């Protein structure tokens, strides 16, 4: 590895005086896996990188190092108020990184007792929502989406199905009108995609959710918004809006991405499609495989070093930003020497994060995906890809890699 020299390993921006790899831009959009592989060869399990705006960060590529960061909030806090580049004014409030990394009054921005208080409210609310028929809602909206294209005998299962179905279910869970939910799909994509419009779309999401909270104060219902308003933790207005935003963006983007990747795998590996149709294979087994090989968040934002320490052979300074390479960690050759080997029954992947901040709504997302696949296969006999598998393409941002389209044909 190139870091075996005697050069100091400190702040990523000064690393060896070399030009750092960027997790954004043309190469990152088309070949993020190639960047991760090159960085692992050059730097080992932790690598210096640049994010949008030339903002320095450490990318954690190793599985064990990722678990250390995720499982130790006292060493690696989620509280961005200690992020040195932001604190010192080198990251503007208009930066597209702020919607993903900036501090907010929500449970993912805090640790310890504040985190426990806020997370309990979200977990209780999601548990109650899950008990009110997530699969029923998913079945209803899956059929609605299919009704719109079934007579054509062809469709794009990304744009016509996976992009909207999770948001429609989430709209019911949050108490949002369906039209507003459909409208928010684009804003969520812009926040995850970065770029100059990310902050504008993030503000738009918050405005819509603030109006929702006001409505629910006078018109309570069996939804997450009402549950947060009435929770004994006593959340204030900003905390409620921030958590609705968190659930909306995180749950929609990860579930829609994961659903698209599951459908891609099923349709490009005909043995899996046959297994699902015959009942010999369960959808959850396919989901598990995708979570290892194509986690819906390729890079998880972010953690901040609470003190000077060493990680992966590098000296990390207090206030440094670390981002977690979930896709890279899942393919770490130290824990997965044969990436093509079976993973059935192995849930040790990093797709849902780990530690105190592990995703609290993963069961809801998986219920939506399982229902979406089941309904689709039931409604569309003879479902098949309309293009060669090698023609399918993806576009990545810093945080995720999304399938561009999934053209299919089926019997009418």
Short mmCIF file of C-alpha atoms in Angstrom, two decimals:
data_model
loop_
_atom_site.label_atom_id
_atom_site.label_comp_id
_atom_site.label_asym_id
_atom_site.label_seq_id
_atom_site.Cartn_x
_atom_site.Cartn_y
_atom_site.Cartn_z
CA UNK A 1 0.00 0.00 0.00
CA UNK A 2 1.23 3.51 -0.77
CA UNK A 3 0.83 4.75 2.80
CA UNK A 4 3.73 2.71 4.06
CA UNK A 5 5.94 5.81 3.73
CA UNK A 6 7.01 7.91 6.69
CA UNK A 7 4.82 10.83 5.61
CA UNK A 8 2.40 11.99 8.32
CA UNK A 9 -1.16 10.76 8.12
CA UNK A 10 -3.42 13.52 9.30
CA UNK A 11 -6.04 15.86 7.90
CA UNK A 12 -7.24 14.33 4.60
CA UNK A 13 -6.80 17.56 2.66
CA UNK A 14 -3.06 17.51 3.31
CA UNK A 15 -2.63 13.79 2.77
CA UNK A 16 0.77 13.25 1.13
CA UNK A 17 0.26 16.45 -0.83
CA UNK A 18 -1.48 14.29 -3.45
CA UNK A 19 -4.68 15.14 -5.31
CA UNK A 20 -7.51 13.46 -3.52
CA UNK A 21 -10.18 11.28 -5.10
CA UNK A 22 -13.57 12.93 -5.47
CA UNK A 23 -16.80 11.18 -4.50
CA UNK A 24 -18.70 13.42 -6.92
CA UNK A 25 -18.35 14.38 -10.56
CA UNK A 26 -18.34 12.38 -13.81
CA UNK A 27 -16.19 9.43 -12.70
CA UNK A 28 -18.04 9.03 -9.40
CA UNK A 29 -21.37 9.13 -11.25
CA UNK A 30 -20.47 6.23 -13.54
CA UNK A 31 -17.91 4.09 -11.68
CA UNK A 32 -18.09 4.53 -7.90
CA UNK A 33 -17.08 0.90 -7.33
CA UNK A 34 -13.91 1.49 -9.34
CA UNK A 35 -13.06 4.47 -7.12
CA UNK A 36 -13.60 2.42 -3.95
CA UNK A 37 -11.38 -0.38 -5.27
CA UNK A 38 -8.60 2.00 -6.25
CA UNK A 39 -8.74 3.78 -2.89
CA UNK A 40 -8.57 0.48 -1.02
CA UNK A 41 -5.43 -0.49 -2.94
CA UNK A 42 -3.81 2.91 -2.39
CA UNK A 43 -4.78 3.65 1.21
CA UNK A 44 -6.15 0.52 2.84
CA UNK A 45 -9.36 0.48 4.87
CA UNK A 46 -9.62 4.27 5.30
CA UNK A 47 -8.96 6.78 2.52
CA UNK A 48 -8.84 10.58 2.19
CA UNK A 49 -11.42 11.94 -0.26
CA UNK A 50 -13.16 15.14 -1.33
CA UNK A 51 -16.91 15.75 -1.26
CA UNK A 52 -18.86 18.41 -3.18
CA UNK A 53 -17.28 21.83 -2.83
CA UNK A 54 -13.85 20.21 -2.37
CA UNK A 55 -14.73 19.44 1.25
CA UNK A 56 -12.28 16.93 2.79
CA UNK A 57 -13.42 13.74 4.46
CA UNK A 58 -12.25 10.25 5.34
CA UNK A 59 -14.01 7.42 3.50
CA UNK A 60 -14.17 4.27 5.61
CA UNK A 61 -13.82 1.30 3.23
CA UNK A 62 -13.14 -1.55 5.65
CA UNK A 63 -15.95 -3.56 7.22
CA UNK A 64 -14.35 -3.79 10.67
CA UNK A 65 -13.43 -0.10 10.70
CA UNK A 66 -16.98 0.80 9.67
CA UNK A 67 -18.38 -1.25 12.55
CA UNK A 68 -15.97 0.42 14.95
CA UNK A 69 -17.15 3.86 13.84
CA UNK A 70 -20.85 2.98 13.85
CA UNK A 71 -20.78 1.17 17.18
CA UNK A 72 -18.79 3.81 19.13
CA UNK A 73 -20.63 7.15 19.23
CA UNK A 74 -18.36 8.49 21.98
CA UNK A 75 -15.39 8.32 19.61
CA UNK A 76 -17.30 9.02 16.40
CA UNK A 77 -20.26 11.27 17.07
CA UNK A 78 -23.13 12.07 14.74
CA UNK A 79 -23.26 15.62 16.12
CA UNK A 80 -22.13 17.87 13.26
CA UNK A 81 -21.61 20.82 15.58
CA UNK A 82 -18.04 19.59 16.10
CA UNK A 83 -17.37 19.30 12.34
CA UNK A 84 -14.34 21.55 12.02
CA UNK A 85 -14.81 22.64 8.39
CA UNK A 86 -18.42 23.66 9.04
CA UNK A 87 -17.65 25.27 12.39
CA UNK A 88 -14.81 27.30 10.87
CA UNK A 89 -16.95 28.54 7.98
CA UNK A 90 -15.34 26.53 5.18
CA UNK A 91 -18.68 24.86 4.41
CA UNK A 92 -21.44 27.33 3.53
CA UNK A 93 -25.02 26.88 4.69
CA UNK A 94 -25.94 26.75 0.99
CA UNK A 95 -23.66 23.75 0.39
CA UNK A 96 -25.45 20.66 -1.00
CA UNK A 97 -23.72 18.72 1.80
CA UNK A 98 -25.74 20.49 4.51
CA UNK A 99 -29.03 18.60 3.93
CA UNK A 100 -27.11 15.34 4.39
CA UNK A 101 -24.52 16.30 7.02
CA UNK A 102 -25.68 19.41 8.87
CA UNK A 103 -26.95 19.31 12.46
CA UNK A 104 -30.72 19.13 13.00
CA UNK A 105 -32.88 18.60 16.08
CA UNK A 106 -33.45 14.94 15.21
CA UNK A 107 -32.28 11.64 16.62
CA UNK A 108 -29.60 10.99 13.99
CA UNK A 109 -27.85 14.27 14.80
CA UNK A 110 -27.42 13.48 18.49
CA UNK A 111 -26.05 10.80 20.78
CA UNK A 112 -26.60 9.70 24.36
CA UNK A 113 -29.76 10.67 26.24
CA UNK A 114 -31.03 13.23 23.65
CA UNK A 115 -30.75 10.51 21.00
CA UNK A 116 -32.57 7.94 23.14
CA UNK A 117 -35.43 10.34 23.89
CA UNK A 118 -36.01 11.28 20.26
CA UNK A 119 -35.43 7.83 18.81
CA UNK A 120 -37.97 6.34 21.23
CA UNK A 121 -40.62 8.69 19.85
CA UNK A 122 -39.82 7.76 16.24
CA UNK A 123 -39.61 4.04 16.98
CA UNK A 124 -42.93 4.06 18.85
CA UNK A 125 -44.59 5.99 16.04
CA UNK A 126 -43.25 3.69 13.32
CA UNK A 127 -44.25 0.61 15.30
CA UNK A 128 -47.79 1.92 15.59
CA UNK A 129 -47.87 2.78 11.88
CA UNK A 130 -46.62 -0.68 10.95
CA UNK A 131 -49.45 -2.18 12.96
CA UNK A 132 -52.02 -0.29 10.88
CA UNK A 133 -51.49 -2.21 7.68
CA UNK A 134 -48.32 -1.32 5.77
CA UNK A 135 -48.74 -4.39 3.57
CA UNK A 136 -52.36 -3.43 2.89
CA UNK A 137 -51.30 0.06 1.81
CA UNK A 138 -48.46 -1.35 -0.29
CA UNK A 139 -50.85 -3.78 -2.01
CA UNK A 140 -53.30 -0.98 -2.76
CA UNK A 141 -50.72 1.36 -4.27
CA UNK A 142 -48.87 -1.41 -6.11
CA UNK A 143 -52.08 -2.28 -7.89
CA UNK A 144 -52.78 1.39 -8.59
CA UNK A 145 -49.36 1.88 -10.17
CA UNK A 146 -49.71 -1.29 -12.25
CA UNK A 147 -53.20 -0.28 -13.40
CA UNK A 148 -51.66 2.77 -15.08
CA UNK A 149 -49.45 0.72 -17.42
CA UNK A 150 -50.83 -2.83 -17.52
CA UNK A 151 -52.72 -2.40 -20.81
CA UNK A 152 -49.59 -1.26 -22.63
CA UNK A 153 -47.77 -4.57 -22.21
CA UNK A 154 -44.56 -2.75 -21.34
CA UNK A 155 -43.27 -0.41 -18.64
CA UNK A 156 -40.23 1.06 -16.95
CA UNK A 157 -40.27 -0.50 -13.50
CA UNK A 158 -38.09 2.29 -12.12
CA UNK A 159 -40.02 5.36 -13.31
CA UNK A 160 -43.45 3.71 -13.36
CA UNK A 161 -43.22 1.65 -10.18
CA UNK A 162 -40.22 1.69 -7.82
CA UNK A 163 -39.80 5.48 -7.75
CA UNK A 164 -43.33 6.15 -6.52
CA UNK A 165 -44.66 3.14 -4.62
CA UNK A 166 -42.62 3.64 -1.39
CA UNK A 167 -43.50 7.35 -1.26
CA UNK A 168 -47.22 6.61 -1.61
CA UNK A 169 -47.08 4.17 1.30
CA UNK A 170 -45.04 6.67 3.34
CA UNK A 171 -47.59 9.38 2.60
CA UNK A 172 -50.25 7.23 4.27
CA UNK A 173 -47.96 6.55 7.22
CA UNK A 174 -47.16 10.25 7.71
CA UNK A 175 -50.69 11.47 7.01
CA UNK A 176 -49.78 13.36 3.82
CA UNK A 177 -52.25 13.70 0.92
CA UNK A 178 -51.33 11.41 -1.95
CA UNK A 179 -50.76 14.29 -4.38
CA UNK A 180 -48.21 15.89 -2.06
CA UNK A 181 -46.45 12.57 -1.66
CA UNK A 182 -46.11 12.12 -5.41
CA UNK A 183 -44.83 15.67 -5.66
CA UNK A 184 -42.11 15.06 -3.05
CA UNK A 185 -40.44 12.21 -4.97
CA UNK A 186 -38.43 14.67 -7.06
CA UNK A 187 -37.40 16.75 -4.03
CA UNK A 188 -36.11 13.69 -2.18
CA UNK A 189 -34.11 12.66 -5.25
CA UNK A 190 -32.59 16.15 -5.48
CA UNK A 191 -31.50 16.13 -1.82
CA UNK A 192 -29.73 12.78 -2.25
CA UNK A 193 -28.33 13.74 -5.63
CA UNK A 194 -26.62 16.88 -4.37
CA UNK A 195 -25.95 19.77 -6.70
CA UNK A 196 -27.08 23.39 -6.57
CA UNK A 197 -30.79 22.64 -6.03
CA UNK A 198 -30.38 20.30 -3.04
CA UNK A 199 -30.85 23.01 -0.39
CA UNK A 200 -33.88 24.49 -2.19
CA UNK A 201 -35.60 21.11 -2.38
CA UNK A 202 -34.75 20.37 1.24
CA UNK A 203 -36.44 23.61 2.29
CA UNK A 204 -39.47 22.71 0.20
CA UNK A 205 -39.79 19.35 1.95
CA UNK A 206 -39.66 21.06 5.34
CA UNK A 207 -42.30 23.62 4.33
CA UNK A 208 -44.74 20.90 3.25
CA UNK A 209 -44.13 18.93 6.43
CA UNK A 210 -44.54 22.01 8.64
CA UNK A 211 -47.98 22.58 7.08
CA UNK A 212 -48.79 18.91 7.72
CA UNK A 213 -47.94 19.28 11.40
CA UNK A 214 -50.22 22.32 11.67
CA UNK A 215 -53.10 20.39 10.07
CA UNK A 216 -52.62 17.44 12.39
CA UNK A 217 -52.77 19.64 15.48
CA UNK A 218 -56.42 20.32 14.69
CA UNK A 219 -57.17 17.12 12.73
CA UNK A 220 -55.33 14.26 14.47
CA UNK A 221 -55.41 10.79 12.94
CA UNK A 222 -53.81 7.37 13.04
CA UNK A 223 -50.54 8.51 11.48
CA UNK A 224 -46.91 9.14 12.42
CA UNK A 225 -47.35 12.92 12.55
CA UNK A 226 -50.10 12.63 15.15
CA UNK A 227 -48.09 10.02 17.06
CA UNK A 228 -45.11 12.41 17.31
CA UNK A 229 -47.36 15.29 18.36
CA UNK A 230 -48.88 13.21 21.15
CA UNK A 231 -45.80 11.31 22.30
CA UNK A 232 -44.87 11.56 25.98
CA UNK A 233 -41.32 12.64 25.00
CA UNK A 234 -42.79 16.08 24.33
CA UNK A 235 -41.24 16.89 20.96
CA UNK A 236 -41.35 20.54 19.90
CA UNK A 237 -42.34 21.75 16.43
CA UNK A 238 -38.81 21.73 14.98
CA UNK A 239 -38.15 18.23 16.33
CA UNK A 240 -41.36 16.87 14.80
CA UNK A 241 -40.74 18.42 11.38
CA UNK A 242 -37.12 17.24 11.42
CA UNK A 243 -38.14 13.66 12.17
CA UNK A 244 -40.86 13.60 9.53
CA UNK A 245 -38.25 14.87 7.07
CA UNK A 246 -35.80 12.20 8.20
CA UNK A 247 -38.32 9.37 7.79
CA UNK A 248 -39.58 10.71 4.46
CA UNK A 249 -36.16 11.12 2.79
CA UNK A 250 -34.40 8.11 4.29
CA UNK A 251 -37.25 5.64 3.97
CA UNK A 252 -38.34 6.67 0.48
CA UNK A 253 -34.93 6.87 -1.16
CA UNK A 254 -33.57 3.67 0.34
CA UNK A 255 -36.74 1.63 -0.24
CA UNK A 256 -37.24 2.80 -3.84
CA UNK A 257 -33.58 2.12 -4.65
CA UNK A 258 -33.63 -1.29 -2.98
CA UNK A 259 -36.88 -2.25 -4.74
CA UNK A 260 -35.41 -1.32 -8.12
CA UNK A 261 -32.27 -3.38 -7.43
CA UNK A 262 -34.31 -6.38 -6.28
CA UNK A 263 -36.37 -6.25 -9.47
CA UNK A 264 -33.18 -5.91 -11.52
CA UNK A 265 -31.70 -9.03 -9.93
CA UNK A 266 -34.92 -11.01 -10.33
CA UNK A 267 -35.25 -10.10 -14.00
CA UNK A 268 -31.61 -10.58 -14.96
CA UNK A 269 -31.23 -13.91 -13.13
CA UNK A 270 -34.07 -16.01 -14.50
CA UNK A 271 -33.51 -18.78 -11.94
CA UNK A 272 -34.53 -16.35 -9.20
CA UNK A 273 -37.61 -15.27 -11.13
CA UNK A 274 -38.63 -18.90 -11.59
CA UNK A 275 -37.98 -19.59 -7.91
CA UNK A 276 -40.21 -16.71 -6.80
CA UNK A 277 -43.03 -17.67 -9.15
CA UNK A 278 -42.90 -21.33 -8.06
CA UNK A 279 -42.68 -20.45 -4.38
CA UNK A 280 -39.31 -22.17 -3.93
CA UNK A 281 -37.62 -18.82 -3.26
CA UNK A 282 -38.75 -16.11 -0.87
CA UNK A 283 -38.48 -12.43 -1.75
CA UNK A 284 -36.66 -11.80 1.54
CA UNK A 285 -33.78 -13.99 0.35
CA UNK A 286 -33.36 -11.85 -2.78
CA UNK A 287 -33.56 -8.67 -0.69
CA UNK A 288 -30.83 -10.01 1.58
CA UNK A 289 -28.57 -10.68 -1.40
CA UNK A 290 -29.09 -7.18 -2.78
CA UNK A 291 -28.38 -5.59 0.62
CA UNK A 292 -24.95 -7.24 0.55
CA UNK A 293 -24.10 -6.51 -3.08
CA UNK A 294 -25.95 -3.22 -3.81
CA UNK A 295 -26.95 -1.52 -0.54
CA UNK A 296 -29.42 1.32 -1.16
CA UNK A 297 -27.05 3.83 0.45
CA UNK A 298 -23.56 3.21 -0.92
CA UNK A 299 -22.06 5.84 1.40
CA UNK A 300 -23.56 6.77 4.75
CA UNK A 301 -23.23 10.33 6.05
CA UNK A 302 -21.49 10.98 8.36
CA UNK A 303 -19.61 10.78 11.63
CA UNK A 304 -17.23 13.26 13.28
CA UNK A 305 -14.14 12.38 15.29
CA UNK A 306 -14.73 13.42 18.91
CA UNK A 307 -10.97 13.41 19.63
CA UNK A 308 -7.64 12.73 17.92
CA UNK A 309 -7.37 8.99 17.25
CA UNK A 310 -6.13 6.36 14.81
CA UNK A 311 -8.30 4.48 12.36
CA UNK A 312 -7.14 2.17 9.62
CA UNK A 313 -3.53 3.27 10.14
CA UNK A 314 -4.39 6.96 9.71
CA UNK A 315 -4.27 9.72 12.28
CA UNK A 316 -7.75 11.22 12.45
CA UNK A 317 -8.04 14.66 14.05
CA UNK A 318 -10.82 15.91 16.30
CA UNK A 319 -13.57 17.45 14.16
CA UNK A 320 -12.68 15.48 11.01
CA UNK A 321 -15.59 14.23 8.92
CA UNK A 322 -15.87 10.51 8.21
CA UNK A 323 -18.31 8.97 5.72
CA UNK A 324 -19.03 5.26 5.78
CA UNK A 325 -18.59 3.21 2.62
CA UNK A 326 -21.39 0.68 3.13
CA UNK A 327 -21.07 -0.81 -0.36
CA UNK A 328 -17.28 -1.01 -0.04
CA UNK A 329 -17.49 -2.47 3.47
CA UNK A 330 -19.89 -5.19 2.36
CA UNK A 331 -17.33 -6.24 -0.27
CA UNK A 332 -14.29 -5.96 1.99
CA UNK A 333 -12.07 -8.90 0.94
CA UNK A 334 -11.03 -9.42 4.57
CA UNK A 335 -14.55 -10.50 5.54
CA UNK A 336 -15.80 -11.59 2.11
CA UNK A 337 -12.94 -13.11 0.11
CA UNK A 338 -15.40 -14.65 -2.36
CA UNK A 339 -17.87 -11.90 -3.31
CA UNK A 340 -19.87 -14.39 -5.38
CA UNK A 341 -20.35 -16.75 -2.44
CA UNK A 342 -23.74 -17.39 -0.83
CA UNK A 343 -25.02 -14.91 1.77
CA UNK A 344 -28.36 -16.55 2.58
CA UNK A 345 -29.13 -16.21 6.28
CA UNK A 346 -26.24 -13.79 6.85
CA UNK A 347 -27.65 -10.46 8.05
CA UNK A 348 -24.32 -8.94 9.10
CA UNK A 349 -24.31 -6.53 6.14
CA UNK A 350 -23.97 -2.79 6.66
CA UNK A 351 -26.98 -1.79 4.53
CA UNK A 352 -29.04 -0.56 7.49
CA UNK A 353 -26.03 0.91 9.34
CA UNK A 354 -25.22 -0.46 12.80
CA UNK A 355 -25.03 0.55 16.43
CA UNK A 356 -27.31 3.08 18.16
CA UNK A 357 -28.29 4.72 14.85
CA UNK A 358 -29.25 1.54 12.99
CA UNK A 359 -32.29 2.17 10.78
CA UNK A 360 -35.45 1.89 12.93
CA UNK A 361 -37.83 1.47 9.98
CA UNK A 362 -36.17 -1.37 8.11
CA UNK A 363 -39.05 -3.78 8.69
CA UNK A 364 -41.49 -1.36 7.06
CA UNK A 365 -39.22 -0.99 4.02
CA UNK A 366 -38.85 -4.72 3.62
CA UNK A 367 -42.62 -5.23 3.93
CA UNK A 368 -43.17 -2.71 1.12
CA UNK A 369 -40.59 -4.41 -1.11
CA UNK A 370 -41.88 -7.94 -0.51
CA UNK A 371 -45.44 -6.83 -1.24
CA UNK A 372 -44.40 -4.85 -4.32
CA UNK A 373 -42.60 -7.84 -5.85
CA UNK A 374 -45.40 -10.29 -5.02
CA UNK A 375 -48.11 -8.09 -6.54
CA UNK A 376 -46.04 -7.39 -9.64
CA UNK A 377 -45.37 -11.06 -10.38
CA UNK A 378 -49.02 -11.91 -9.77
CA UNK A 379 -50.36 -9.15 -12.01
CA UNK A 380 -47.90 -9.40 -14.91
CA UNK A 381 -47.63 -12.89 -16.42
CA UNK A 382 -44.63 -13.44 -18.65
CA UNK A 383 -42.74 -10.53 -17.10
CA UNK A 384 -39.33 -10.18 -18.75
CA UNK A 385 -36.62 -7.62 -19.50
CA UNK A 386 -37.17 -5.65 -22.70
CA UNK A 387 -33.43 -4.99 -23.18
CA UNK A 388 -30.26 -7.07 -22.73
CA UNK A 389 -29.09 -7.01 -19.09
CA UNK A 390 -25.82 -5.37 -20.10
CA UNK A 391 -27.77 -2.35 -21.43
CA UNK A 392 -29.04 -1.44 -17.96
CA UNK A 393 -27.23 1.58 -16.54
CA UNK A 394 -26.91 3.37 -13.21
CA UNK A 395 -26.09 6.90 -12.11
CA UNK A 396 -24.42 7.57 -8.78
CA UNK A 397 -24.17 10.53 -6.45
CA UNK A 398 -21.87 10.69 -3.44
CA UNK A 399 -24.38 8.75 -1.36
CA UNK A 400 -26.12 6.26 -3.65
CA UNK A 401 -26.11 4.53 -7.02
CA UNK A 402 -29.53 4.36 -8.66
CA UNK A 403 -30.71 2.24 -11.56
CA UNK A 404 -31.65 4.58 -14.44
CA UNK A 405 -34.46 2.45 -15.86
CA UNK A 406 -35.73 -1.11 -15.98
CA UNK A 407 -37.66 -1.63 -19.24
CA UNK A 408 -39.89 -4.72 -19.19
CA UNK A 409 -42.50 -6.48 -21.31
CA UNK A 410 -45.29 -8.78 -20.22
CA UNK A 411 -48.46 -10.47 -21.42
CA UNK A 412 -51.66 -8.41 -21.58
#
